[in-house]
């Protein structure tokens, strides 16, 4: 038996960087602009912000406080608060559901992050190709006529898909295996500031060479005719995914927070940074997309197909394209680290094993399920793991896992969390952890006990029965 040492962040800043790293990920850069693009821009952004403030933020605070109160993994932290509150351990199920969600998210997240890695490679080759041909600032992928094919070629090439997935998982595991301070915190301390610098630089680049005004109008002019119940539902689901709510990562990271750190302002910073990055990502991507007259509502191919086409004709496109994909890669890596850590922290406690064994063991299993996700892009595209269930009848393995997590696990975990914290958990324990008092505390309690349960129930119901919205 290995003694499990109590780990922790070395400072409040370290926690903020790691938690913002967990929150800011593919969801902000790949999904948010895509959703805003498909759902009419400004109106979606407004609803999104309302969801963040009224539902996401209180849930972030609730999750982090469960972790800090428990000082262990999500499952056991939830159990501790239930026990301390003298209520059934059933209320702690959100910890276990969250850990399962983290496990499943990482299986497909790593595959998508692998695509990003592939594009990093493509742009490195392109940049150095341009460099050696004496035109370092030429457009990206110069001379290539069929860029959209790059994505379809990648999806058809299993060796490439699996190699990228392998490299990405290897990196994630290697960092988590080094521990909270030496691995996770160190990675966040380097990657997140670099990420922010790149984000700001590419946005400024887009403002100068792209159609910035059009992007602003697109993202901020609300067109309420585009709003529907399903768009609102989509915005709320995205807000929760983007802030990493319901997936044990925040509870796990909360367990490492120093006692003197005030949790409410810290949760506010996480929510603010996550939303700010999502909006900035829109302001980074759309000026470039509009500059070459591409479709803002291209959907999931926006980043992997439209942008490489745009970079082809932009000044210094190969260089900026490279920076752009490095930026997404950093965002994806810090999120994957948090997903793996959520499961690893549990495994260390459950199996009383060393961190290294837990990280490589759990990471290895996630890697294998990820292989199935990667193969579902081609040779297993017809495999249906939940084919009997109407909403998943046409979904391949990767889409089924993504859908099951987003429609079932995350909302169920968030719902149990908010009801537990709002109604069942010991009020004094919760209130002391929040660092709130007076009107702010009352508002947090109101949102947690009333608004979140209703809103999250609606996501759950409409996600499972989409025909109700038709
Ligand atoms: N919030 C991340 C994103 O927006 O990409 C995804 C994520 C990370 C979800 C960690 C859940 C989690 F625990």
Tab-separated table of C-alpha atoms and ligand atoms in Angstrom:
chain	number	residue	atom	x	y	z
A	1	UNK	CA	0.000	0.000	0.000
A	2	UNK	CA	1.288	3.414	-0.958
A	3	UNK	CA	0.788	6.383	1.338
A	4	UNK	CA	-1.260	8.986	-0.519
A	5	UNK	CA	0.259	12.384	0.012
A	6	UNK	CA	-1.965	15.424	0.258
A	7	UNK	CA	-1.229	17.547	-2.790
A	8	UNK	CA	-2.031	21.193	-3.356
A	9	UNK	CA	-1.539	24.280	-5.506
A	10	UNK	CA	1.376	26.417	-4.469
A	11	UNK	CA	-0.681	29.620	-4.730
A	12	UNK	CA	-4.064	31.068	-5.601
A	13	UNK	CA	-2.693	32.161	-8.979
A	14	UNK	CA	-1.621	28.607	-9.715
A	15	UNK	CA	-5.149	27.415	-9.024
A	16	UNK	CA	-6.685	30.109	-11.199
A	17	UNK	CA	-4.373	29.300	-14.104
A	18	UNK	CA	-5.050	25.578	-13.802
A	19	UNK	CA	-8.820	26.036	-13.472
A	20	UNK	CA	-8.988	28.521	-16.330
A	21	UNK	CA	-6.870	26.047	-18.288
A	22	UNK	CA	-9.453	23.362	-17.539
A	23	UNK	CA	-12.320	25.582	-18.598
A	24	UNK	CA	-10.757	27.110	-21.688
A	25	UNK	CA	-10.506	24.434	-24.328
A	26	UNK	CA	-11.798	23.168	-27.625
A	27	UNK	CA	-15.235	24.201	-26.405
A	28	UNK	CA	-14.273	27.864	-26.445
A	29	UNK	CA	-12.434	27.937	-29.734
A	30	UNK	CA	-14.015	25.223	-31.777
A	31	UNK	CA	-17.580	24.962	-30.438
A	32	UNK	CA	-18.543	28.432	-29.246
A	33	UNK	CA	-17.834	30.334	-32.488
A	34	UNK	CA	-19.452	27.494	-34.425
A	35	UNK	CA	-22.619	27.669	-32.331
A	36	UNK	CA	-22.721	31.461	-32.423
A	37	UNK	CA	-22.253	31.267	-36.188
A	38	UNK	CA	-25.037	28.751	-36.668
A	39	UNK	CA	-27.470	30.463	-34.329
A	40	UNK	CA	-27.360	34.012	-35.523
A	41	UNK	CA	-24.515	35.607	-33.563
A	42	UNK	CA	-25.470	38.361	-31.091
A	43	UNK	CA	-28.673	36.930	-29.714
A	44	UNK	CA	-26.904	33.669	-28.982
A	45	UNK	CA	-24.026	35.478	-27.276
A	46	UNK	CA	-26.458	37.388	-25.025
A	47	UNK	CA	-28.293	34.266	-23.958
A	48	UNK	CA	-24.978	32.532	-23.457
A	49	UNK	CA	-23.755	35.250	-21.106
A	50	UNK	CA	-27.000	35.088	-19.120
A	51	UNK	CA	-26.548	31.318	-18.757
A	52	UNK	CA	-22.963	31.770	-17.592
A	53	UNK	CA	-23.835	34.325	-14.928
A	54	UNK	CA	-27.077	32.879	-13.605
A	55	UNK	CA	-26.447	29.150	-13.878
A	56	UNK	CA	-22.818	28.382	-14.704
A	57	UNK	CA	-21.111	30.612	-12.181
A	58	UNK	CA	-23.030	29.401	-9.099
A	59	UNK	CA	-22.372	25.824	-10.194
A	60	UNK	CA	-18.650	26.491	-10.567
A	61	UNK	CA	-18.613	27.839	-7.022
A	62	UNK	CA	-20.624	24.873	-5.703
A	63	UNK	CA	-18.280	22.357	-7.294
A	64	UNK	CA	-15.079	24.014	-6.134
A	65	UNK	CA	-16.397	24.260	-2.584
A	66	UNK	CA	-17.336	20.578	-2.498
A	67	UNK	CA	-13.725	19.821	-3.437
A	68	UNK	CA	-12.187	22.122	-0.890
A	69	UNK	CA	-14.429	20.844	1.874
A	70	UNK	CA	-13.596	17.235	1.009
A	71	UNK	CA	-9.915	17.684	0.129
A	72	UNK	CA	-9.935	14.534	-1.976
A	73	UNK	CA	-11.233	13.304	-5.335
A	74	UNK	CA	-14.711	14.224	-6.577
A	75	UNK	CA	-16.392	11.000	-5.508
A	76	UNK	CA	-15.046	10.957	-1.965
A	77	UNK	CA	-15.370	14.747	-1.546
A	78	UNK	CA	-19.051	14.575	-2.447
A	79	UNK	CA	-19.481	11.658	-0.091
A	80	UNK	CA	-17.811	13.563	2.724
A	81	UNK	CA	-20.123	16.543	2.365
A	82	UNK	CA	-23.147	14.238	2.285
A	83	UNK	CA	-21.950	12.476	5.436
A	84	UNK	CA	-21.090	15.755	7.181
A	85	UNK	CA	-24.578	16.969	6.281
A	86	UNK	CA	-26.247	13.814	7.608
A	87	UNK	CA	-27.986	13.003	4.348
A	88	UNK	CA	-28.013	9.836	2.287
A	89	UNK	CA	-24.814	9.069	0.372
A	90	UNK	CA	-27.007	8.855	-2.710
A	91	UNK	CA	-26.747	12.641	-2.844
A	92	UNK	CA	-23.055	12.243	-3.466
A	93	UNK	CA	-23.643	10.387	-6.731
A	94	UNK	CA	-22.808	13.511	-8.697
A	95	UNK	CA	-19.146	12.933	-7.865
A	96	UNK	CA	-19.099	9.503	-9.455
A	97	UNK	CA	-21.208	10.597	-12.420
A	98	UNK	CA	-18.835	13.516	-12.965
A	99	UNK	CA	-15.798	11.232	-12.926
A	100	UNK	CA	-17.469	8.952	-15.502
A	101	UNK	CA	-18.199	12.024	-17.614
A	102	UNK	CA	-14.568	13.172	-17.418
A	103	UNK	CA	-13.420	9.703	-18.463
A	104	UNK	CA	-15.749	9.645	-21.459
A	105	UNK	CA	-15.097	13.233	-22.553
A	106	UNK	CA	-11.375	12.607	-22.687
A	107	UNK	CA	-11.838	9.632	-25.041
A	108	UNK	CA	-13.103	11.839	-27.878
A	109	UNK	CA	-11.474	15.088	-26.765
A	110	UNK	CA	-8.072	13.539	-27.332
A	111	UNK	CA	-9.055	12.480	-30.855
A	112	UNK	CA	-10.133	16.028	-31.762
A	113	UNK	CA	-7.014	17.423	-30.092
A	114	UNK	CA	-5.137	14.982	-32.335
A	115	UNK	CA	-6.601	16.744	-35.397
A	116	UNK	CA	-5.262	20.002	-33.968
A	117	UNK	CA	-1.838	18.432	-33.564
A	118	UNK	CA	-1.945	17.289	-37.170
A	119	UNK	CA	-2.652	20.843	-38.323
A	120	UNK	CA	0.214	22.104	-36.168
A	121	UNK	CA	2.412	19.698	-38.124
A	122	UNK	CA	0.949	20.780	-41.469
A	123	UNK	CA	1.559	24.438	-40.729
A	124	UNK	CA	5.071	23.799	-39.382
A	125	UNK	CA	5.881	22.064	-42.669
A	126	UNK	CA	4.304	24.866	-44.594
A	127	UNK	CA	5.987	27.647	-42.684
A	128	UNK	CA	9.427	26.088	-43.068
A	129	UNK	CA	8.665	25.239	-46.688
A	130	UNK	CA	7.919	28.909	-47.346
A	131	UNK	CA	10.972	29.871	-45.346
A	132	UNK	CA	13.328	27.743	-47.415
A	133	UNK	CA	11.770	28.970	-50.640
A	134	UNK	CA	12.596	32.502	-49.536
A	135	UNK	CA	9.032	33.704	-48.869
A	136	UNK	CA	8.481	33.216	-45.142
A	137	UNK	CA	5.399	35.363	-45.033
A	138	UNK	CA	3.581	33.872	-47.951
A	139	UNK	CA	0.083	32.553	-47.422
A	140	UNK	CA	-0.331	29.162	-45.844
A	141	UNK	CA	-0.387	25.925	-47.798
A	142	UNK	CA	0.678	27.886	-50.852
A	143	UNK	CA	0.137	26.138	-54.105
A	144	UNK	CA	-2.272	23.643	-52.625
A	145	UNK	CA	-5.554	23.667	-54.482
A	146	UNK	CA	-7.632	21.305	-52.480
A	147	UNK	CA	-7.416	22.266	-48.813
A	148	UNK	CA	-10.838	20.937	-47.808
A	149	UNK	CA	-9.519	17.539	-48.825
A	150	UNK	CA	-6.931	17.749	-46.052
A	151	UNK	CA	-9.612	17.159	-43.465
A	152	UNK	CA	-11.282	14.310	-45.334
A	153	UNK	CA	-7.861	12.787	-46.009
A	154	UNK	CA	-7.031	12.985	-42.309
A	155	UNK	CA	-10.332	11.349	-41.361
A	156	UNK	CA	-9.699	8.549	-43.828
A	157	UNK	CA	-6.171	7.905	-42.592
A	158	UNK	CA	-6.249	5.696	-39.508
A	159	UNK	CA	-2.520	5.615	-39.010
A	160	UNK	CA	-2.413	9.373	-38.864
A	161	UNK	CA	-5.501	9.705	-36.655
A	162	UNK	CA	-4.246	7.108	-34.213
A	163	UNK	CA	-0.699	8.481	-34.140
A	164	UNK	CA	-1.962	11.951	-33.257
A	165	UNK	CA	-4.330	10.573	-30.613
A	166	UNK	CA	-1.448	8.536	-29.165
A	167	UNK	CA	0.934	11.497	-28.966
A	168	UNK	CA	-1.713	13.694	-27.370
A	169	UNK	CA	-2.706	11.122	-24.736
A	170	UNK	CA	0.938	10.378	-24.015
A	171	UNK	CA	1.615	14.050	-23.288
A	172	UNK	CA	-1.482	14.377	-21.111
A	173	UNK	CA	-0.615	11.288	-19.081
A	174	UNK	CA	3.048	12.278	-18.697
A	175	UNK	CA	2.040	15.644	-17.214
A	176	UNK	CA	-0.599	14.257	-14.835
A	177	UNK	CA	1.777	11.512	-13.701
A	178	UNK	CA	4.231	14.181	-12.475
A	179	UNK	CA	1.746	15.428	-9.896
A	180	UNK	CA	-0.280	18.492	-9.040
A	181	UNK	CA	2.549	20.950	-8.453
A	182	UNK	CA	5.295	19.539	-10.670
A	183	UNK	CA	3.054	18.503	-13.549
A	184	UNK	CA	-0.361	20.154	-13.761
A	185	UNK	CA	0.521	23.477	-12.175
A	186	UNK	CA	3.765	23.839	-14.090
A	187	UNK	CA	2.073	23.055	-17.408
A	188	UNK	CA	-0.668	25.622	-16.726
A	189	UNK	CA	1.859	28.240	-15.671
A	190	UNK	CA	3.642	27.994	-19.022
A	191	UNK	CA	0.794	27.167	-21.353
A	192	UNK	CA	-1.926	29.562	-20.212
A	193	UNK	CA	0.009	32.851	-20.377
A	194	UNK	CA	1.366	31.818	-23.804
A	195	UNK	CA	-2.173	30.989	-24.835
A	196	UNK	CA	-3.416	34.458	-23.850
A	197	UNK	CA	-0.578	36.225	-25.646
A	198	UNK	CA	-1.268	34.237	-28.827
A	199	UNK	CA	-4.990	34.894	-28.576
A	200	UNK	CA	-4.508	38.635	-28.274
A	201	UNK	CA	-1.857	38.759	-31.037
A	202	UNK	CA	-3.915	36.790	-33.558
A	203	UNK	CA	-7.006	38.865	-32.730
A	204	UNK	CA	-5.028	42.054	-33.384
A	205	UNK	CA	-3.720	40.524	-36.613
A	206	UNK	CA	-7.320	39.731	-37.665
A	207	UNK	CA	-8.393	43.252	-36.755
A	208	UNK	CA	-5.806	44.663	-39.135
A	209	UNK	CA	-5.961	42.310	-42.073
A	210	UNK	CA	-9.482	40.927	-41.737
A	211	UNK	CA	-13.049	42.180	-41.566
A	212	UNK	CA	-13.121	43.155	-37.891
A	213	UNK	CA	-16.166	45.423	-38.154
A	214	UNK	CA	-18.191	42.667	-39.731
A	215	UNK	CA	-17.142	40.265	-37.001
A	216	UNK	CA	-18.180	42.723	-34.284
A	217	UNK	CA	-21.524	43.290	-35.937
A	218	UNK	CA	-22.004	39.586	-36.336
A	219	UNK	CA	-21.143	38.690	-32.751
A	220	UNK	CA	-22.858	41.597	-31.041
A	221	UNK	CA	-25.908	42.587	-33.079
A	222	UNK	CA	-28.707	40.587	-31.535
A	223	UNK	CA	-31.128	39.078	-34.002
A	224	UNK	CA	-33.850	37.789	-31.720
A	225	UNK	CA	-35.768	36.210	-34.567
A	226	UNK	CA	-33.075	33.533	-34.569
A	227	UNK	CA	-33.818	32.589	-30.968
A	228	UNK	CA	-35.840	29.527	-30.186
A	229	UNK	CA	-36.184	27.255	-27.196
A	230	UNK	CA	-33.668	24.899	-28.757
A	231	UNK	CA	-31.115	27.691	-29.231
A	232	UNK	CA	-31.490	28.666	-25.569
A	233	UNK	CA	-31.079	25.046	-24.606
A	234	UNK	CA	-27.981	24.790	-26.750
A	235	UNK	CA	-26.509	27.936	-25.167
A	236	UNK	CA	-26.997	26.583	-21.663
A	237	UNK	CA	-25.511	23.189	-22.525
A	238	UNK	CA	-22.512	24.899	-24.081
A	239	UNK	CA	-22.062	27.203	-21.064
A	240	UNK	CA	-21.888	24.193	-18.745
A	241	UNK	CA	-19.510	22.243	-20.990
A	242	UNK	CA	-17.321	25.273	-21.508
A	243	UNK	CA	-16.980	25.965	-17.809
A	244	UNK	CA	-16.320	22.262	-17.181
A	245	UNK	CA	-19.367	21.950	-14.925
A	246	UNK	CA	-20.661	18.456	-14.134
A	247	UNK	CA	-17.465	16.638	-14.959
A	248	UNK	CA	-15.622	16.412	-11.632
A	249	UNK	CA	-12.637	18.477	-12.793
A	250	UNK	CA	-13.554	21.563	-10.768
A	251	UNK	CA	-14.297	19.518	-7.665
A	252	UNK	CA	-10.945	17.791	-8.043
A	253	UNK	CA	-9.045	21.040	-8.572
A	254	UNK	CA	-10.996	22.597	-5.668
A	255	UNK	CA	-9.527	19.955	-3.347
A	256	UNK	CA	-6.061	21.448	-3.886
A	257	UNK	CA	-7.026	25.065	-3.121
A	258	UNK	CA	-5.371	26.706	-0.084
A	259	UNK	CA	-7.678	27.351	2.885
A	260	UNK	CA	-7.272	31.107	2.815
A	261	UNK	CA	-8.338	31.490	-0.847
A	262	UNK	CA	-11.739	33.146	-1.192
A	263	UNK	CA	-13.739	30.906	-3.480
A	264	UNK	CA	-16.471	33.211	-4.785
A	265	UNK	CA	-14.204	35.786	-6.472
A	266	UNK	CA	-12.050	32.964	-7.776
A	267	UNK	CA	-15.085	31.249	-9.328
A	268	UNK	CA	-16.005	34.623	-10.820
A	269	UNK	CA	-12.584	34.890	-12.433
A	270	UNK	CA	-12.868	31.420	-13.929
A	271	UNK	CA	-16.280	32.200	-15.425
A	272	UNK	CA	-15.158	35.599	-16.654
A	273	UNK	CA	-11.966	34.292	-18.252
A	274	UNK	CA	-13.754	31.385	-19.896
A	275	UNK	CA	-16.449	33.587	-21.396
A	276	UNK	CA	-13.961	36.279	-22.370
A	277	UNK	CA	-11.875	33.723	-24.233
A	278	UNK	CA	-14.922	32.326	-26.049
A	279	UNK	CA	-15.892	35.808	-27.248
A	280	UNK	CA	-12.306	36.744	-28.121
A	281	UNK	CA	-12.026	33.484	-30.037
A	282	UNK	CA	-15.014	34.629	-32.086
A	283	UNK	CA	-13.316	37.986	-32.634
A	284	UNK	CA	-10.162	36.155	-33.661
A	285	UNK	CA	-11.817	33.743	-36.075
A	286	UNK	CA	-14.616	35.654	-37.797
A	287	UNK	CA	-12.599	38.618	-39.184
A	288	UNK	CA	-10.415	36.052	-40.938
A	289	UNK	CA	-13.365	33.981	-42.111
A	290	UNK	CA	-15.189	37.070	-43.431
A	291	UNK	CA	-12.046	38.466	-45.079
A	292	UNK	CA	-12.138	35.681	-47.613
A	293	UNK	CA	-15.921	35.559	-47.867
A	294	UNK	CA	-16.349	32.193	-46.178
A	295	UNK	CA	-19.494	31.016	-44.407
A	296	UNK	CA	-19.656	31.867	-40.691
A	297	UNK	CA	-22.104	29.029	-40.178
A	298	UNK	CA	-19.861	26.340	-41.643
A	299	UNK	CA	-20.368	24.241	-38.509
A	300	UNK	CA	-17.699	21.939	-37.093
A	301	UNK	CA	-15.510	22.379	-40.172
A	302	UNK	CA	-15.117	26.119	-39.467
A	303	UNK	CA	-11.774	25.742	-37.754
A	304	UNK	CA	-10.398	22.727	-39.581
A	305	UNK	CA	-11.451	23.621	-43.099
A	306	UNK	CA	-12.559	27.235	-43.500
A	307	UNK	CA	-9.690	28.770	-41.558
A	308	UNK	CA	-6.895	26.898	-43.359
A	309	UNK	CA	-8.460	28.107	-46.620
A	310	UNK	CA	-8.499	31.640	-45.257
A	311	UNK	CA	-4.885	31.445	-44.065
A	312	UNK	CA	-3.897	30.483	-47.592
A	313	UNK	CA	-4.582	33.959	-48.864
A	314	UNK	CA	-3.796	36.031	-45.785
A	315	UNK	CA	-0.488	37.837	-45.342
A	316	UNK	CA	1.936	35.700	-43.333
A	317	UNK	CA	-0.782	33.066	-43.335
A	318	UNK	CA	1.524	30.122	-42.808
A	319	UNK	CA	3.027	31.704	-39.707
A	320	UNK	CA	-0.261	32.900	-38.204
A	321	UNK	CA	-1.896	29.586	-39.078
A	322	UNK	CA	0.838	27.817	-37.163
A	323	UNK	CA	0.360	30.071	-34.122
A	324	UNK	CA	-3.393	29.583	-34.331
A	325	UNK	CA	-3.191	25.807	-34.141
A	326	UNK	CA	-0.533	25.935	-31.409
A	327	UNK	CA	-2.967	28.098	-29.428
A	328	UNK	CA	-5.784	25.566	-29.783
A	329	UNK	CA	-3.372	22.788	-28.923
A	330	UNK	CA	-2.400	24.484	-25.634
A	331	UNK	CA	-6.053	25.050	-24.760
A	332	UNK	CA	-6.898	21.413	-25.467
A	333	UNK	CA	-3.945	20.122	-23.456
A	334	UNK	CA	-4.743	21.998	-20.250
A	335	UNK	CA	-8.370	20.821	-20.463
A	336	UNK	CA	-7.358	17.209	-21.081
A	337	UNK	CA	-5.047	17.355	-18.097
A	338	UNK	CA	-7.980	18.331	-15.872
A	339	UNK	CA	-10.157	15.568	-17.291
A	340	UNK	CA	-7.508	12.934	-16.647
A	341	UNK	CA	-6.727	14.322	-13.191
A	342	UNK	CA	-10.398	14.005	-12.194
A	343	UNK	CA	-10.266	10.259	-12.852
A	344	UNK	CA	-6.701	9.726	-11.628
A	345	UNK	CA	-7.340	11.398	-8.247
A	346	UNK	CA	-10.198	8.956	-7.742
A	347	UNK	CA	-8.145	5.951	-8.872
A	348	UNK	CA	-5.283	6.808	-6.484
A	349	UNK	CA	-7.666	6.806	-3.538
A	350	UNK	CA	-9.755	3.869	-4.653
A	351	UNK	CA	-6.875	1.522	-5.499
A	352	UNK	CA	-4.381	3.039	-3.038
A	353	UNK	CA	-1.811	3.085	-5.808
A	354	UNK	CA	0.877	5.543	-6.811
A	355	UNK	CA	0.035	8.535	-9.004
A	356	UNK	CA	2.187	7.193	-11.823
A	357	UNK	CA	0.401	3.848	-11.888
A	358	UNK	CA	-2.999	5.526	-11.718
A	359	UNK	CA	-2.147	7.990	-14.493
A	360	UNK	CA	-0.741	5.418	-16.912
A	361	UNK	CA	-3.426	2.847	-16.056
A	362	UNK	CA	-6.427	5.147	-16.333
A	363	UNK	CA	-4.887	7.039	-19.247
A	364	UNK	CA	-4.240	3.741	-21.039
A	365	UNK	CA	-7.878	2.678	-20.778
A	366	UNK	CA	-9.074	6.087	-21.949
A	367	UNK	CA	-6.623	5.847	-24.830
A	368	UNK	CA	-8.130	2.515	-25.899
A	369	UNK	CA	-11.706	3.803	-25.876
A	370	UNK	CA	-10.387	6.817	-27.795
A	371	UNK	CA	-9.096	4.436	-30.472
A	372	UNK	CA	-12.698	3.315	-31.017
A	373	UNK	CA	-13.716	6.986	-31.323
A	374	UNK	CA	-11.011	7.596	-33.916
A	375	UNK	CA	-11.983	4.511	-35.902
A	376	UNK	CA	-15.608	5.611	-35.866
A	377	UNK	CA	-14.578	8.334	-38.298
A	378	UNK	CA	-13.984	5.703	-40.968
A	379	UNK	CA	-13.927	1.908	-40.736
A	380	UNK	CA	-16.322	1.812	-37.785
A	381	UNK	CA	-18.516	4.618	-38.995
A	382	UNK	CA	-21.523	2.315	-39.134
A	383	UNK	CA	-21.129	0.955	-35.597
A	384	UNK	CA	-23.985	2.110	-33.331
A	385	UNK	CA	-23.373	1.538	-29.629
A	386	UNK	CA	-26.721	3.009	-28.522
A	387	UNK	CA	-28.564	2.426	-31.782
A	388	UNK	CA	-31.735	1.316	-29.949
A	389	UNK	CA	-32.077	4.786	-28.410
A	390	UNK	CA	-33.818	7.166	-30.823
A	391	UNK	CA	-31.575	10.194	-30.272
A	392	UNK	CA	-28.456	8.103	-30.922
A	393	UNK	CA	-29.857	5.953	-33.725
A	394	UNK	CA	-27.698	7.628	-36.378
A	395	UNK	CA	-24.693	8.494	-34.253
A	396	UNK	CA	-21.278	6.869	-34.670
A	397	UNK	CA	-19.249	5.891	-31.588
A	398	UNK	CA	-17.661	9.308	-31.102
A	399	UNK	CA	-20.898	11.255	-31.528
A	400	UNK	CA	-22.724	8.818	-29.257
A	401	UNK	CA	-20.212	9.291	-26.437
A	402	UNK	CA	-20.219	13.068	-26.944
A	403	UNK	CA	-24.033	13.139	-27.040
A	404	UNK	CA	-24.494	10.813	-24.076
A	405	UNK	CA	-22.170	12.884	-21.927
A	406	UNK	CA	-23.657	16.221	-23.014
A	407	UNK	CA	-27.295	15.178	-22.898
A	408	UNK	CA	-27.281	12.804	-19.940
A	409	UNK	CA	-24.217	12.737	-17.684
A	410	UNK	CA	-23.337	16.448	-17.427
A	411	UNK	CA	-26.891	17.694	-16.830
A	412	UNK	CA	-27.647	14.869	-14.370
A	413	UNK	CA	-24.428	15.582	-12.419
A	414	UNK	CA	-25.118	19.328	-12.442
A	415	UNK	CA	-28.742	18.798	-11.398
A	416	UNK	CA	-27.891	16.589	-8.432
A	417	UNK	CA	-25.103	18.989	-7.420
A	418	UNK	CA	-27.323	22.047	-7.417
A	419	UNK	CA	-30.211	20.349	-5.577
A	420	UNK	CA	-27.796	18.879	-3.049
A	421	UNK	CA	-26.036	22.186	-2.384
A	422	UNK	CA	-29.249	24.230	-2.531
A	423	UNK	CA	-31.407	22.021	-0.341
A	424	UNK	CA	-29.624	19.152	1.356
A	425	UNK	CA	-26.055	20.041	2.281
A	426	UNK	CA	-25.252	21.541	5.683
A	427	UNK	CA	-25.876	25.270	5.242
A	428	UNK	CA	-23.115	26.395	7.524
A	429	UNK	CA	-20.479	24.215	5.870
A	430	UNK	CA	-21.482	25.507	2.447
A	431	UNK	CA	-21.806	29.150	3.445
A	432	UNK	CA	-18.421	29.187	5.172
A	433	UNK	CA	-16.719	27.848	2.063
A	434	UNK	CA	-18.297	30.359	-0.312
A	435	UNK	CA	-16.751	33.411	1.396
A	436	UNK	CA	-20.011	35.230	0.587
A	437	UNK	CA	-22.304	37.046	2.980
A	438	UNK	CA	-25.412	39.206	3.007
A	439	UNK	CA	-27.198	39.817	-0.269
A	440	UNK	CA	-24.587	38.043	-2.384
A	441	UNK	CA	-24.896	34.884	-0.341
A	442	UNK	CA	-28.694	35.067	-0.539
A	443	UNK	CA	-28.498	35.512	-4.312
A	444	UNK	CA	-26.141	32.534	-4.679
A	445	UNK	CA	-28.505	30.461	-2.565
A	446	UNK	CA	-31.516	31.554	-4.628
A	447	UNK	CA	-29.818	30.740	-7.923
A	448	UNK	CA	-28.583	27.393	-6.618
A	449	UNK	CA	-31.839	26.282	-5.021
A	450	UNK	CA	-34.302	27.553	-7.615
A	451	UNK	CA	-32.946	28.799	-10.926
A	452	UNK	CA	-30.288	26.158	-11.664
A	453	UNK	CA	-32.475	23.135	-10.863
A	454	UNK	CA	-35.193	24.400	-13.195
A	455	UNK	CA	-32.822	25.407	-15.990
A	456	UNK	CA	-30.740	22.240	-15.826
A	457	UNK	CA	-33.876	20.068	-15.708
A	458	UNK	CA	-35.000	21.745	-18.905
A	459	UNK	CA	-31.690	20.958	-20.643
A	460	UNK	CA	-32.059	17.375	-19.546
A	461	UNK	CA	-35.657	16.997	-20.679
A	462	UNK	CA	-35.261	18.773	-24.020
A	463	UNK	CA	-31.945	17.043	-24.690
A	464	UNK	CA	-33.542	13.635	-24.215
A	465	UNK	CA	-36.823	14.482	-25.941
A	466	UNK	CA	-35.888	16.922	-28.696
A	467	UNK	CA	-39.268	16.484	-30.341
A	468	UNK	CA	-40.788	18.509	-27.484
A	469	UNK	CA	-39.018	21.524	-28.951
A	470	UNK	CA	-39.955	20.888	-32.552
B	1	LIG	N1	-14.306	23.110	-20.749
B	1	LIG	C1	-13.566	22.389	-21.759
B	1	LIG	C2	-13.792	23.073	-23.103
B	1	LIG	O1	-14.522	24.066	-23.174
B	1	LIG	O2	-13.232	22.596	-24.077
B	1	LIG	C3	-13.962	20.954	-21.837
B	1	LIG	C4	-13.948	20.289	-20.526
B	1	LIG	C5	-12.775	20.217	-19.791
B	1	LIG	C6	-15.112	19.764	-20.027
B	1	LIG	C7	-12.766	19.646	-18.550
B	1	LIG	C8	-15.134	19.181	-18.790
B	1	LIG	C9	-13.953	19.140	-18.059
B	1	LIG	F1	-13.959	18.592	-16.885
